[in-house]
Coordinates of N, CA, C and O in Angstrom, one line a residue:
Q1 N -33.8 -142.3 -166.1 CA -34.0 -142.0 -167.5 C -34.5 -143.2 -168.2 O -35.4 -143.1 -169.0
L2 N -33.8 -144.3 -168.0 CA -34.2 -145.5 -168.7 C -35.6 -146.1 -168.3 O -36.3 -146.5 -169.2
S3 N -35.9 -146.0 -167.0 CA -37.2 -146.4 -166.6 C -38.3 -145.6 -167.2 O -39.4 -146.1 -167.7
C4 N -38.1 -144.3 -167.3 CA -39.0 -143.4 -168.0 C -39.1 -143.7 -169.4 O -40.2 -143.7 -170.0
D5 N -38.0 -144.0 -170.1 CA -38.1 -144.4 -171.5 C -38.9 -145.6 -171.7 O -39.7 -145.7 -172.6
F6 N -38.7 -146.6 -170.9 CA -39.4 -147.9 -171.0 C -40.9 -147.6 -170.9 O -41.7 -148.1 -171.6
A7 N -41.3 -146.8 -169.9 CA -42.7 -146.6 -169.6 C -43.4 -145.9 -170.8 O -44.4 -146.3 -171.3
K8 N -42.8 -144.8 -171.3 CA -43.4 -144.1 -172.4 C -43.3 -144.9 -173.7 O -44.3 -144.8 -174.5
N9 N -42.2 -145.6 -173.9 CA -42.1 -146.4 -175.2 C -43.0 -147.6 -175.2 O -43.5 -147.9 -176.3
I10 N -43.2 -148.2 -174.1 CA -44.1 -149.4 -174.1 C -45.5 -148.9 -174.5 O -46.1 -149.5 -175.4
A11 N -46.0 -147.8 -173.9 CA -47.3 -147.3 -174.3 C -47.4 -146.9 -175.8 O -48.4 -147.3 -176.5
A12 N -46.4 -146.3 -176.2 CA -46.4 -145.8 -177.6 C -46.4 -147.1 -178.6 O -47.2 -147.1 -179.5
R13 N -45.5 -148.0 -178.3 CA -45.5 -149.2 -179.2 C -46.8 -150.0 -179.2 O -47.2 -150.5 -180.2
L14 N -47.4 -150.1 -178.0 CA -48.6 -150.9 -177.9 C -49.8 -150.2 -178.7 O -50.7 -150.8 -179.1
T15 N -49.7 -148.9 -178.7 CA -50.8 -148.1 -179.4 C -50.4 -147.8 -180.9 O -51.2 -147.2 -181.6
G16 N -49.3 -148.2 -181.3 CA -48.9 -148.1 -182.7 C -48.5 -146.7 -183.1 O -48.6 -146.3 -184.3
V17 N -47.9 -145.9 -182.2 CA -47.4 -144.6 -182.5 C -45.9 -144.5 -182.2 O -45.4 -145.3 -181.4
P18 N -45.2 -143.7 -182.9 CA -43.8 -143.6 -182.6 C -43.5 -143.1 -181.2 O -44.2 -142.1 -180.8
P19 N -42.6 -143.6 -180.5 CA -42.2 -143.1 -179.2 C -41.8 -141.7 -179.2 O -41.1 -141.3 -180.1
T20 N -42.2 -140.9 -178.2 CA -41.8 -139.5 -178.1 C -40.4 -139.5 -177.6 O -40.1 -140.1 -176.5
P21 N -39.4 -138.9 -178.3 CA -38.0 -138.9 -177.8 C -37.9 -137.9 -176.7 O -38.4 -136.8 -176.7
F22 N -37.1 -138.2 -175.7 CA -36.6 -137.3 -174.7 C -35.1 -137.3 -174.6 O -34.5 -138.4 -174.8
E23 N -34.5 -136.1 -174.5 CA -33.1 -136.1 -174.3 C -32.7 -136.6 -172.9 O -33.5 -136.4 -172.0
D24 N -31.6 -137.2 -172.8 CA -31.1 -137.7 -171.5 C -30.1 -136.6 -171.0 O -29.0 -136.9 -170.8
S25 N -30.7 -135.5 -170.6 CA -29.8 -134.4 -170.2 C -30.0 -134.0 -168.7 O -29.3 -133.1 -168.2
E26 N -30.8 -134.8 -168.0 CA -31.0 -134.5 -166.6 C -29.7 -134.8 -165.8 O -29.0 -135.8 -166.0
R27 N -29.4 -133.9 -164.9 CA -28.1 -134.0 -164.1 C -28.4 -133.9 -162.6 O -27.4 -134.0 -161.8
S28 N -29.6 -133.7 -162.2 CA -29.9 -133.5 -160.8 C -31.2 -134.3 -160.5 O -31.9 -134.7 -161.3
F29 N -31.4 -134.5 -159.2 CA -32.6 -135.2 -158.7 C -33.8 -134.4 -159.1 O -34.8 -135.0 -159.6
D30 N -33.8 -133.1 -159.0 CA -34.9 -132.3 -159.4 C -35.3 -132.4 -160.9 O -36.4 -132.5 -161.2
E31 N -34.2 -132.5 -161.7 CA -34.5 -132.6 -163.1 C -35.1 -134.0 -163.4 O -35.9 -134.1 -164.3
L32 N -34.6 -135.0 -162.7 CA -35.2 -136.4 -162.9 C -36.6 -136.4 -162.5 O -37.5 -137.0 -163.1
Q33 N -37.0 -135.7 -161.4 CA -38.4 -135.6 -160.9 C -39.2 -134.9 -162.0 O -40.4 -135.3 -162.2
Q34 N -38.7 -133.9 -162.6 CA -39.4 -133.2 -163.7 C -39.6 -134.2 -164.9 O -40.7 -134.2 -165.5
R35 N -38.6 -135.0 -165.2 CA -38.8 -136.0 -166.3 C -39.9 -137.0 -166.0 O -40.7 -137.3 -166.8
I36 N -39.9 -137.5 -164.7 CA -40.9 -138.4 -164.3 C -42.3 -137.7 -164.5 O -43.2 -138.4 -165.0
A37 N -42.4 -136.5 -164.1 CA -43.7 -135.8 -164.2 C -44.1 -135.6 -165.7 O -45.3 -135.8 -166.1
R38 N -43.1 -135.4 -166.6 CA -43.4 -135.3 -168.0 C -43.9 -136.6 -168.6 O -44.8 -136.6 -169.4
V39 N -43.3 -137.7 -168.2 CA -43.7 -139.0 -168.6 C -45.1 -139.3 -168.1 O -45.9 -139.9 -168.8
Q40 N -45.4 -139.0 -166.8 CA -46.7 -139.3 -166.3 C -47.8 -138.5 -167.1 O -48.8 -139.1 -167.4
A41 N -47.5 -137.3 -167.4 CA -48.4 -136.5 -168.2 C -48.6 -137.1 -169.6 O -49.8 -137.2 -170.1
L42 N -47.6 -137.5 -170.2 CA -47.7 -138.2 -171.5 C -48.5 -139.4 -171.4 O -49.4 -139.7 -172.3
L43 N -48.3 -140.2 -170.4 CA -49.0 -141.5 -170.2 C -50.5 -141.3 -170.0 O -51.3 -142.1 -170.4
E44 N -50.8 -140.2 -169.3 CA -52.2 -139.9 -169.1 C -53.0 -139.7 -170.4 O -54.2 -139.8 -170.4
G45 N -52.3 -139.4 -171.5 CA -53.0 -139.2 -172.8 C -53.3 -140.5 -173.5 O -54.0 -140.5 -174.5
F46 N -52.8 -141.6 -173.0 CA -53.1 -142.9 -173.6 C -54.4 -143.5 -172.9 O -54.3 -144.1 -171.9
T47 N -55.5 -143.3 -173.6 CA -56.8 -143.8 -173.1 C -56.8 -145.3 -173.4 O -56.1 -145.9 -174.3
P48 N -57.7 -146.1 -172.7 CA -57.8 -147.5 -172.9 C -58.2 -147.8 -174.4 O -57.7 -148.8 -174.9
E49 N -59.0 -147.0 -175.0 CA -59.4 -147.2 -176.4 C -58.2 -147.3 -177.3 O -58.2 -148.0 -178.3
R50 N -57.2 -146.5 -177.0 CA -56.0 -146.5 -177.9 C -55.2 -147.8 -177.9 O -54.5 -148.1 -178.8
F51 N -55.4 -148.6 -176.9 CA -54.7 -149.9 -176.8 C -55.5 -151.1 -177.4 O -55.0 -152.2 -177.5
A52 N -56.7 -150.7 -178.0 CA -57.5 -151.8 -178.6 C -56.7 -152.4 -179.8 O -56.1 -151.8 -180.6
G53 N -56.7 -153.8 -179.8 CA -56.0 -154.5 -180.8 C -54.5 -154.7 -180.6 O -53.8 -155.3 -181.3
S54 N -54.0 -154.1 -179.5 CA -52.5 -154.1 -179.3 C -52.0 -155.5 -178.9 O -50.9 -155.8 -179.2
D55 N -52.9 -156.4 -178.4 CA -52.5 -157.7 -178.0 C -52.0 -158.5 -179.3 O -51.2 -159.4 -179.1
T56 N -52.5 -158.2 -180.4 CA -52.2 -159.0 -181.7 C -51.4 -158.1 -182.7 O -51.0 -158.6 -183.7
R57 N -51.1 -156.8 -182.3 CA -50.3 -156.0 -183.2 C -48.9 -156.4 -183.2 O -48.3 -156.5 -182.1
E58 N -48.3 -156.6 -184.3 CA -46.8 -156.9 -184.4 C -46.0 -155.7 -183.9 O -46.3 -154.6 -184.2
I59 N -45.0 -156.0 -183.0 CA -44.1 -155.0 -182.5 C -42.7 -155.3 -183.0 O -42.3 -156.4 -182.8
V60 N -42.1 -154.3 -183.6 CA -40.7 -154.5 -184.0 C -39.9 -153.4 -183.4 O -40.2 -152.2 -183.5
I61 N -38.8 -153.8 -182.7 CA -37.9 -152.9 -182.0 C -36.5 -153.2 -182.4 O -36.2 -154.3 -182.9
T62 N -35.6 -152.3 -182.2 CA -34.2 -152.5 -182.6 C -33.3 -152.0 -181.4 O -32.5 -151.1 -181.6
P63 N -33.3 -152.7 -180.3 CA -32.4 -152.3 -179.2 C -31.0 -152.6 -179.5 O -30.7 -153.7 -179.9
G64 N -30.1 -151.6 -179.4 CA -28.7 -151.9 -179.7 C -28.5 -152.2 -181.2 O -27.4 -152.8 -181.5
G65 N -29.4 -151.9 -182.0 CA -29.2 -152.2 -183.5 C -29.6 -153.5 -183.9 O -29.6 -153.9 -185.1
T66 N -30.1 -154.4 -183.0 CA -30.5 -155.7 -183.3 C -32.0 -155.8 -183.4 O -32.7 -155.4 -182.4
E67 N -32.6 -156.2 -184.5 CA -34.0 -156.2 -184.7 C -34.6 -157.3 -183.9 O -34.2 -158.4 -183.9
M68 N -35.7 -157.0 -183.2 CA -36.5 -158.0 -182.5 C -37.9 -157.9 -182.9 O -38.5 -156.7 -182.9
R69 N -38.6 -159.0 -183.2 CA -39.9 -159.0 -183.7 C -40.8 -159.8 -182.7 O -40.4 -160.9 -182.3
F70 N -41.9 -159.2 -182.4 CA -42.9 -159.9 -181.5 C -44.2 -160.0 -182.2 O -44.7 -159.0 -182.8
P71 N -44.8 -161.2 -182.3 CA -46.0 -161.4 -183.1 C -47.2 -160.6 -182.6 O -48.2 -160.4 -183.3
G72 N -47.2 -160.1 -181.3 CA -48.3 -159.3 -180.8 C -47.8 -158.6 -179.6 O -46.8 -158.8 -179.0
G73 N -48.6 -157.6 -179.3 CA -48.3 -156.7 -178.1 C -48.2 -157.4 -176.8 O -47.4 -157.1 -175.9
A74 N -49.0 -158.5 -176.7 CA -49.0 -159.2 -175.4 C -47.7 -159.9 -175.3 O -47.1 -160.0 -174.2
D75 N -47.2 -160.5 -176.3 CA -45.8 -161.2 -176.3 C -44.7 -160.1 -176.0 O -43.9 -160.4 -175.2
Y76 N -44.8 -159.0 -176.7 CA -43.8 -157.9 -176.4 C -43.9 -157.5 -175.0 O -42.8 -157.3 -174.3
L77 N -45.1 -157.3 -174.5 CA -45.3 -156.8 -173.1 C -44.7 -157.7 -172.0 O -44.0 -157.4 -171.1
H78 N -45.1 -159.0 -172.2 CA -44.7 -160.0 -171.2 C -43.3 -160.6 -171.3 O -42.7 -160.9 -170.3
R79 N -42.8 -160.6 -172.5 CA -41.5 -161.2 -172.7 C -40.3 -160.2 -172.7 O -39.2 -160.6 -172.5
F80 N -40.6 -159.0 -173.1 CA -39.5 -158.0 -173.2 C -39.8 -156.7 -172.4 O -38.9 -156.4 -171.5
A81 N -40.9 -156.1 -172.6 CA -41.1 -154.7 -172.0 C -41.1 -154.7 -170.5 O -40.4 -154.0 -169.9
M82 N -42.0 -155.5 -169.9 CA -42.2 -155.5 -168.5 C -41.0 -156.0 -167.8 O -40.5 -155.4 -166.8
P83 N -40.4 -157.1 -168.2 CA -39.1 -157.6 -167.5 C -38.0 -156.5 -167.5 O -37.3 -156.3 -166.5
N84 N -37.9 -155.8 -168.7 CA -36.8 -154.8 -168.7 C -37.2 -153.6 -167.9 O -36.3 -153.0 -167.3
F85 N -38.5 -153.2 -167.9 CA -38.9 -152.1 -167.1 C -38.6 -152.4 -165.6 O -38.1 -151.6 -164.9
M86 N -39.0 -153.6 -165.2 CA -38.8 -153.9 -163.8 C -37.3 -154.1 -163.4 O -36.9 -153.7 -162.3
F87 N -36.5 -154.6 -164.3 CA -35.1 -154.7 -164.1 C -34.4 -153.3 -163.9 O -33.6 -153.2 -163.0
H88 N -34.8 -152.4 -164.7 CA -34.2 -151.1 -164.7 C -34.8 -150.2 -163.6 O -34.3 -149.3 -163.2

């Protein structure tokens, strides 16, 4: 669930759109596979053009209620998003 959330939220934040919320209601392997498929379909809608300018777009997130500011998408991607995605 968390890996799926990181994948879809990274793309949303870099393109400047609100992340699509997903309920964390999966209780079986099959349900998790369905969630992965939904995230893959969602990510296919993010064309390269939508990421234009994301390297310098400020990203503000509030994990656990603590605000974090990144001066650009590149900073967010390399210092927070990808390390957390790979960890989880």
